[in-house]
PDB file of C-alpha atoms and ligand atoms in Angstrom:
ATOM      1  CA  UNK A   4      18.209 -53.593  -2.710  1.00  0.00           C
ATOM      2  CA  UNK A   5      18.184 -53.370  -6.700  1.00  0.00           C
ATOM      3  CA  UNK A   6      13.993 -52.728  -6.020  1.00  0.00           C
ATOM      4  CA  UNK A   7      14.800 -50.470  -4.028  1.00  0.00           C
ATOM      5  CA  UNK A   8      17.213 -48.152  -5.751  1.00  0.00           C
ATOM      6  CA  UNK A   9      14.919 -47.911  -8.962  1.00  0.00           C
ATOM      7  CA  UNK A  10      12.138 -47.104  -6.962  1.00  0.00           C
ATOM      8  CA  UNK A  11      13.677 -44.066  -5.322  1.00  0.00           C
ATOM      9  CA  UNK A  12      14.859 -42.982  -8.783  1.00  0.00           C
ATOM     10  CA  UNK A  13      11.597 -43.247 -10.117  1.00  0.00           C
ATOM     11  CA  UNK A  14       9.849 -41.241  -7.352  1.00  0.00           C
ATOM     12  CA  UNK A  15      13.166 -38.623  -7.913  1.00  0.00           C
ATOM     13  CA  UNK A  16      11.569 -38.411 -11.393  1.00  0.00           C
ATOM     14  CA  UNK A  17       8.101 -37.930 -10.577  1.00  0.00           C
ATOM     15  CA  UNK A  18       8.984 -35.124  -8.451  1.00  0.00           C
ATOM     16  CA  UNK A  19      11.027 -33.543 -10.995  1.00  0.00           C
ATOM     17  CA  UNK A  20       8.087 -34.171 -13.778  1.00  0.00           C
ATOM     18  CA  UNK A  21       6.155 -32.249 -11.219  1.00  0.00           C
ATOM     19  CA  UNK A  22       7.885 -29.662 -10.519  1.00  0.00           C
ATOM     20  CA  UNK A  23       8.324 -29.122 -14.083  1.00  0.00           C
ATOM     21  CA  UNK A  24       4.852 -29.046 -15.153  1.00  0.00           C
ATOM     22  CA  UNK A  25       3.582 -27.393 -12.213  1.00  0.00           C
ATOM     23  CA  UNK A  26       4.215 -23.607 -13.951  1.00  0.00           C
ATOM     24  CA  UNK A  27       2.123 -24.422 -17.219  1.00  0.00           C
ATOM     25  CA  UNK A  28      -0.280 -26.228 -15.216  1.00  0.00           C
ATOM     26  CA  UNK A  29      -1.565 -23.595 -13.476  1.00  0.00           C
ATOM     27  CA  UNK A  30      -0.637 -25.107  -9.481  1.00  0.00           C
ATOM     28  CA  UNK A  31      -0.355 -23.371  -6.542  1.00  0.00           C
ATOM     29  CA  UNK A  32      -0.654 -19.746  -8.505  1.00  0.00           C
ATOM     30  CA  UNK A  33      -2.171 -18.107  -5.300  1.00  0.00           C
ATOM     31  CA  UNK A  34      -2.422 -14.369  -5.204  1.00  0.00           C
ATOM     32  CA  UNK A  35      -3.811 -11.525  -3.499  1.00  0.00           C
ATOM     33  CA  UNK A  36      -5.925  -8.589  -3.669  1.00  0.00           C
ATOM     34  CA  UNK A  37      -2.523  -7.035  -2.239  1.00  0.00           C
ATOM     35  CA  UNK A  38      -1.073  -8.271  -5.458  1.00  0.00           C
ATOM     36  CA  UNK A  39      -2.282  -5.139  -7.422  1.00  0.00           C
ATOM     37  CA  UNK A  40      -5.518  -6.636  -9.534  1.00  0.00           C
ATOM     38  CA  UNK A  41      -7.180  -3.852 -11.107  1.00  0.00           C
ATOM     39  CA  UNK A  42      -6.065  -0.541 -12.209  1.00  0.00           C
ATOM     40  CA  UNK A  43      -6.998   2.866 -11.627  1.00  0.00           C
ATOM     41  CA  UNK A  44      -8.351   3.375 -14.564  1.00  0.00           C
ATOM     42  CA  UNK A  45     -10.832   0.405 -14.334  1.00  0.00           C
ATOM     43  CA  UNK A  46     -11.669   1.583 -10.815  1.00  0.00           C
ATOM     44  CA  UNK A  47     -12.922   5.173 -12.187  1.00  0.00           C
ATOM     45  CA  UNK A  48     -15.061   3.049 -14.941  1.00  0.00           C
ATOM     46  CA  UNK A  49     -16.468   1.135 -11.553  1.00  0.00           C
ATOM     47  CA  UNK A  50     -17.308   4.473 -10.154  1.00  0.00           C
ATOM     48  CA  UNK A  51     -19.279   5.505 -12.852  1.00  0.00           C
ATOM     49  CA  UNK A  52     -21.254   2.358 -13.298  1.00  0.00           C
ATOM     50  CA  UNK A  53     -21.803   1.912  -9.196  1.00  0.00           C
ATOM     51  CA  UNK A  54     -23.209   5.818  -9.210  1.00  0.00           C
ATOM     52  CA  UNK A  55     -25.749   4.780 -12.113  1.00  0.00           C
ATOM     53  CA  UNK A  56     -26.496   1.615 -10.526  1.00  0.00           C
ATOM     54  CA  UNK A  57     -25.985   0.674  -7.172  1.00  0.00           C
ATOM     55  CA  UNK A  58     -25.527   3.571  -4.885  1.00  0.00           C
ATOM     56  CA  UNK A  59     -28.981   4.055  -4.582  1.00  0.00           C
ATOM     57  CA  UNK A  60     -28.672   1.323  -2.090  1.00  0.00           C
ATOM     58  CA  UNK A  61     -25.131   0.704  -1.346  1.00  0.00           C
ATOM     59  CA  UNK A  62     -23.378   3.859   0.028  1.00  0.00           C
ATOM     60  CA  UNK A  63     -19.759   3.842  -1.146  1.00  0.00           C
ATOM     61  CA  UNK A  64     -18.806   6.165   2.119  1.00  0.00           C
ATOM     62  CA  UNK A  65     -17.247   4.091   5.420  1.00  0.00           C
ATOM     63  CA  UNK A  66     -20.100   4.516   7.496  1.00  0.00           C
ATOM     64  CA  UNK A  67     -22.749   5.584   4.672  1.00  0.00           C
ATOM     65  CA  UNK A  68     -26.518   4.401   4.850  1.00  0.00           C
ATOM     66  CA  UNK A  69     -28.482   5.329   1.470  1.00  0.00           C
ATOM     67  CA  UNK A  70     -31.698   4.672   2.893  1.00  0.00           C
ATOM     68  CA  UNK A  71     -32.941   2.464   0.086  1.00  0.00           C
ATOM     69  CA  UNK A  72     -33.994  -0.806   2.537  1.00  0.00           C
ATOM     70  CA  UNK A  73     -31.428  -3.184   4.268  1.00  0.00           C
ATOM     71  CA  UNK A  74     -28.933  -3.243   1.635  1.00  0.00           C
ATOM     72  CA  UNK A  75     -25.524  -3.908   3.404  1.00  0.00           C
ATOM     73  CA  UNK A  76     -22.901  -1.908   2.990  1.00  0.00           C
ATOM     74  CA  UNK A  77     -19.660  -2.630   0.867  1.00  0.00           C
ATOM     75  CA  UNK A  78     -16.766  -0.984   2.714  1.00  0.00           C
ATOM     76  CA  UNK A  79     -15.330  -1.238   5.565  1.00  0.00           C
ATOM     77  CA  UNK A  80     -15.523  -3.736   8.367  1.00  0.00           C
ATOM     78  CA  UNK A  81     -19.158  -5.224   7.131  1.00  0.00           C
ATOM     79  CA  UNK A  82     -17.473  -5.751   3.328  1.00  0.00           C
ATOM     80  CA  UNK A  83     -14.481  -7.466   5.351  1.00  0.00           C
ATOM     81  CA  UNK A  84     -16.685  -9.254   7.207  1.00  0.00           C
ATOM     82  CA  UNK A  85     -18.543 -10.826   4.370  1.00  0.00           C
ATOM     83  CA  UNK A  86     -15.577 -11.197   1.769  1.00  0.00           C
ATOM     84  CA  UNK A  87     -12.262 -12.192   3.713  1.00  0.00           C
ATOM     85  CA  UNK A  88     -10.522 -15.089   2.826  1.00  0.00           C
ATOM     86  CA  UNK A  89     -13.088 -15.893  -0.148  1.00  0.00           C
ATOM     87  CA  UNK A  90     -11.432 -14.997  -3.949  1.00  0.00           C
ATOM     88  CA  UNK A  91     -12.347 -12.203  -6.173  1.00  0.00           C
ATOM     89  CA  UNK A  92     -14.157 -14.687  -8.205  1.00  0.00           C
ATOM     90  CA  UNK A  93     -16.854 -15.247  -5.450  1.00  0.00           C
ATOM     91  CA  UNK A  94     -17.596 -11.467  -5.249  1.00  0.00           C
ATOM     92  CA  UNK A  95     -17.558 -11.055  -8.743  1.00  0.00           C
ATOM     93  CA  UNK A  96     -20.291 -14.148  -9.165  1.00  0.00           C
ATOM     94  CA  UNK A  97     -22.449 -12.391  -6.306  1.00  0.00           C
ATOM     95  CA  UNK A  98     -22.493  -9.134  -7.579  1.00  0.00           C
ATOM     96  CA  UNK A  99     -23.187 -10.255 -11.562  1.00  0.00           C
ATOM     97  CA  UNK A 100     -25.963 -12.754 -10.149  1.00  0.00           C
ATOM     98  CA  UNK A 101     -28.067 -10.874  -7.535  1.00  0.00           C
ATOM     99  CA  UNK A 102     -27.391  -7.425  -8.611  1.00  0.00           C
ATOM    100  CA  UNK A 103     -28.786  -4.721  -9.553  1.00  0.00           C
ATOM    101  CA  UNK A 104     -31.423  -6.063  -6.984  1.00  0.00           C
ATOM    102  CA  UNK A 105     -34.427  -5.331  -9.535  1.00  0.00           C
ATOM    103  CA  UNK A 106     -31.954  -6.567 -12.383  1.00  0.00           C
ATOM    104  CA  UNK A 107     -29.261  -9.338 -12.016  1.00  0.00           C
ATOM    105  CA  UNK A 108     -26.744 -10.080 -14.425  1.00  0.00           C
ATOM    106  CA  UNK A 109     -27.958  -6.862 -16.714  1.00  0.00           C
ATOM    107  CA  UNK A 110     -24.439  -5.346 -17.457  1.00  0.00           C
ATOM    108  CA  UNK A 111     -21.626  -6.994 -19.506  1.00  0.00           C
ATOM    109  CA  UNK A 112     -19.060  -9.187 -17.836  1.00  0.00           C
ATOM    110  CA  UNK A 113     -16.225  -6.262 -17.942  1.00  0.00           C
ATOM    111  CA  UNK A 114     -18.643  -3.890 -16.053  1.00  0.00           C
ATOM    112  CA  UNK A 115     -19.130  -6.255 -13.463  1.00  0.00           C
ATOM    113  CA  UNK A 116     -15.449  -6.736 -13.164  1.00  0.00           C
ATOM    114  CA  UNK A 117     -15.101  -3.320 -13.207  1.00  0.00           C
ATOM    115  CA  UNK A 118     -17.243  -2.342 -10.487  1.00  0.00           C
ATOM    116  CA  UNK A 119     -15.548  -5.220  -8.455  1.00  0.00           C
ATOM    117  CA  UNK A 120     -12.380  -2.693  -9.003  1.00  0.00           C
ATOM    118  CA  UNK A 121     -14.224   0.188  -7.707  1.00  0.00           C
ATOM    119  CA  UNK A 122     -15.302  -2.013  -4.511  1.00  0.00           C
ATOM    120  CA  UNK A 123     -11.631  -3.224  -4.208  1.00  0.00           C
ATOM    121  CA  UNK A 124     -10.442   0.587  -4.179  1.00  0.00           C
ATOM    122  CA  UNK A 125     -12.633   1.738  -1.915  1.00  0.00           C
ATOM    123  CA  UNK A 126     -11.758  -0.944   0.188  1.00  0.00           C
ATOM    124  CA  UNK A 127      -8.210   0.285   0.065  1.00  0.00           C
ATOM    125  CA  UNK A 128      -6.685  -2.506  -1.842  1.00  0.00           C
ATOM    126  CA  UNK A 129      -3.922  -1.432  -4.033  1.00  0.00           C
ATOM    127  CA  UNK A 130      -3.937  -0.164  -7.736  1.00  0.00           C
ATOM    128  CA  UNK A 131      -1.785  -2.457 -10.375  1.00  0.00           C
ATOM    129  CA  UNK A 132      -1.501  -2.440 -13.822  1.00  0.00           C
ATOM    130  CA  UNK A 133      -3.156  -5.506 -15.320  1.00  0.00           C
ATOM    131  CA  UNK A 134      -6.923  -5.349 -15.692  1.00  0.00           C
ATOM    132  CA  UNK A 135      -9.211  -7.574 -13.707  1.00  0.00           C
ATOM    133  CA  UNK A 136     -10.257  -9.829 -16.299  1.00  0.00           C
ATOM    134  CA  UNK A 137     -13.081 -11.382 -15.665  1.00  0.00           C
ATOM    135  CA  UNK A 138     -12.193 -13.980 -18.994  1.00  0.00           C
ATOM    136  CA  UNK A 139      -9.400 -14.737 -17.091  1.00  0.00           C
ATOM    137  CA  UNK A 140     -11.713 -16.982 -14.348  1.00  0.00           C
ATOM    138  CA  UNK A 141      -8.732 -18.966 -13.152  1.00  0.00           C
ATOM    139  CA  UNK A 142      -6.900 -16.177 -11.965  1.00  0.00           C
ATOM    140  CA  UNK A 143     -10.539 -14.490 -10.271  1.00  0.00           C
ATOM    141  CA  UNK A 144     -10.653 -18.005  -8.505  1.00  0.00           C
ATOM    142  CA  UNK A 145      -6.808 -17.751  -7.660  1.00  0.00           C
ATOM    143  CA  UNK A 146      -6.639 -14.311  -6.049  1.00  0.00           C
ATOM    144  CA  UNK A 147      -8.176 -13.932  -2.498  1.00  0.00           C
ATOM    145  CA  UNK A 148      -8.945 -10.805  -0.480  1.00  0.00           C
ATOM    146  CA  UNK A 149      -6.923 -11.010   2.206  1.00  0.00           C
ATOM    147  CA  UNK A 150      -7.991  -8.804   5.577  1.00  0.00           C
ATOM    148  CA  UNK A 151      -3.615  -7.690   5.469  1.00  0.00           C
ATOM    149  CA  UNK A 152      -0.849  -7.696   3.052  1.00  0.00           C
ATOM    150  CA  UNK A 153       1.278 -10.917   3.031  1.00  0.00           C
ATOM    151  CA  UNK A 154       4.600 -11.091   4.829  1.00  0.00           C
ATOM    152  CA  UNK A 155       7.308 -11.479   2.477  1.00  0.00           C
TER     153      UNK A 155
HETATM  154  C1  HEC B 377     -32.625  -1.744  -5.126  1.00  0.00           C
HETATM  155  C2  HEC B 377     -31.529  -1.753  -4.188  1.00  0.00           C
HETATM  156  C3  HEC B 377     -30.206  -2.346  -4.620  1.00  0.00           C
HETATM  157  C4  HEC B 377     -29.452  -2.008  -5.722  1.00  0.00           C
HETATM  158  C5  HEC B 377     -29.761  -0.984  -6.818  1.00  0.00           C
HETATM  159  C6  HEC B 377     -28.233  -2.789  -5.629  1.00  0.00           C
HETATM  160  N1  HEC B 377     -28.251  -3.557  -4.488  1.00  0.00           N
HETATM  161 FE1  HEC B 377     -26.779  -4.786  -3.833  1.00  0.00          FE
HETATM  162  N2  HEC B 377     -27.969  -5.424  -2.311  1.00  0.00           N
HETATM  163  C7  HEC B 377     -29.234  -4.949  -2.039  1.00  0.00           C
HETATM  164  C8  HEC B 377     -29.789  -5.705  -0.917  1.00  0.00           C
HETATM  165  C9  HEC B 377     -31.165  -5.481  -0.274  1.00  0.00           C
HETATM  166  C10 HEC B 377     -28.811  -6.653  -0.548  1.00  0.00           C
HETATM  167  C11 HEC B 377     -28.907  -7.691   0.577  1.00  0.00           C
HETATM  168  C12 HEC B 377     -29.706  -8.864   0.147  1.00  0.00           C
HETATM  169  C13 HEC B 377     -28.982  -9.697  -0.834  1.00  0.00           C
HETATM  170  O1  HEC B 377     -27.805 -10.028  -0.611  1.00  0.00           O
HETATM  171  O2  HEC B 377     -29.592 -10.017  -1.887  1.00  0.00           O
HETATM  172  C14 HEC B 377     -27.670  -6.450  -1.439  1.00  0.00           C
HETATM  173  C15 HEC B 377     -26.497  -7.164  -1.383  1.00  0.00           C
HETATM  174  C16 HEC B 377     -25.351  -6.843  -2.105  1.00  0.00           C
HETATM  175  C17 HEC B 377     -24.053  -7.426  -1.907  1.00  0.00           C
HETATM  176  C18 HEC B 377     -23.711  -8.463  -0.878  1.00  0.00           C
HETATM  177  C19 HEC B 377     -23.461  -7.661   0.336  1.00  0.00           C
HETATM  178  C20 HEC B 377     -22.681  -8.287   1.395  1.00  0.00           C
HETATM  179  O3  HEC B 377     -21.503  -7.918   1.486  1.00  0.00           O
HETATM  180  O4  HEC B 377     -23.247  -9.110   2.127  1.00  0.00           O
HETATM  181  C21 HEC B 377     -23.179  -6.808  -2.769  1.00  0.00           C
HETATM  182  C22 HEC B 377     -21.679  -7.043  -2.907  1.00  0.00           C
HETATM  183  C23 HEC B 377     -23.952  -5.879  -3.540  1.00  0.00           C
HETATM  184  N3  HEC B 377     -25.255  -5.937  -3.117  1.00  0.00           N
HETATM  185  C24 HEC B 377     -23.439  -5.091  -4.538  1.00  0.00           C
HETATM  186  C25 HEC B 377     -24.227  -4.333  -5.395  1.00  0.00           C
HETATM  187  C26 HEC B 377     -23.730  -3.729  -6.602  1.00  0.00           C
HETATM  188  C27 HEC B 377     -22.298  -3.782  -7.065  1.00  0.00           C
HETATM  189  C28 HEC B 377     -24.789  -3.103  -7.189  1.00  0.00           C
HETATM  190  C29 HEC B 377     -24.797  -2.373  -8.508  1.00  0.00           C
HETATM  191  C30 HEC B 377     -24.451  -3.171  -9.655  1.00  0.00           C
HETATM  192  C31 HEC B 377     -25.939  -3.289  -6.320  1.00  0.00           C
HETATM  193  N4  HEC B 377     -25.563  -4.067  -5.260  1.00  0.00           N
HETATM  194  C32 HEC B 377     -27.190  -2.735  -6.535  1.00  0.00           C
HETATM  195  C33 HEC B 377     -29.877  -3.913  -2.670  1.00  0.00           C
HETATM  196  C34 HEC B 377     -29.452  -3.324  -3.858  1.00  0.00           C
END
């Protein structure tokens, strides 16, 4: 009986140690593209940089085909298709290690986060107004692109 009570107030106190440090550790921090995680701003740098280097073979139009091989396209229901349910940081790694086709990984970090505003934009995720960061890898791996908004 005496074992007993002192283990249920230890476990009471693990829980509340926890719960405690949970914040400052960084746990269960999901977000969302719906979330607002680029701003409009960034997106408009994104633009620039994805007409110098990418539209050639990525059309940024619903329906688009540039013409330049079988690059996929990045809006719409083939950019759902390929990106739902993974996190911002997966696109992000994609896009700075395969592309520009002819030259991966060429621009800095920030332009590849930027252009993976312009591609969130296009895909009609919302505007916020903290940068997408792309020093800020915990939140990238944190923040999925959900297909609709949350509930709640
Ligand atoms: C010379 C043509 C070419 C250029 C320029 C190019 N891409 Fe690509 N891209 C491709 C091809 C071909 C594929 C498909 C094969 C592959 O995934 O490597 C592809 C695949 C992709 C994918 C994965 C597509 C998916 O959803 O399955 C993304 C995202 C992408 N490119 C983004 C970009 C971005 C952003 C740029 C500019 C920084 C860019 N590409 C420049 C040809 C190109």
């Amino acid at each position: 009986m005496q074992h007993r009570q002192s283990l249920n107030t230890c476990r009471a106190v693990l829980a509340l140690t926890c719960w405690a440090l949970s914040p400052t550790m960084g746990l269960a921090q999901e977000a969302s593209v719906w979330d607002g995680v680029y701003t409009k701003v960034q997106a408009e740098s994104g633009k620039r940089l994805f007409t110098t280097h990418c539209i050639a073979c990525h059309s940024d139009e619903p329906g688009g085909v540039s013409g330049h091989g079988p690059a996929p396209s990045v809006i719409g229901k083939d950019f759902n298709f390929r990106w739902v349910d993974t996190s911002i940081a997966d696109l992000f790694d994609v896009i700075r290690q395969t592309m520009p086709q002819a030259a991966p990984n060429s621009l800095s970090s920030q332009e590849y986060a930027d252009i993976t505003a312009y591609l969130l934009q296009i895909n009609a995720f919302p505007t916020g107004s903290a940068l997408l960061d792309p020093s800020d890898r915990e939140r990238m791996l944190q923040t999925y692109i959900d297909a609709t908004p949350p509930k709640g």
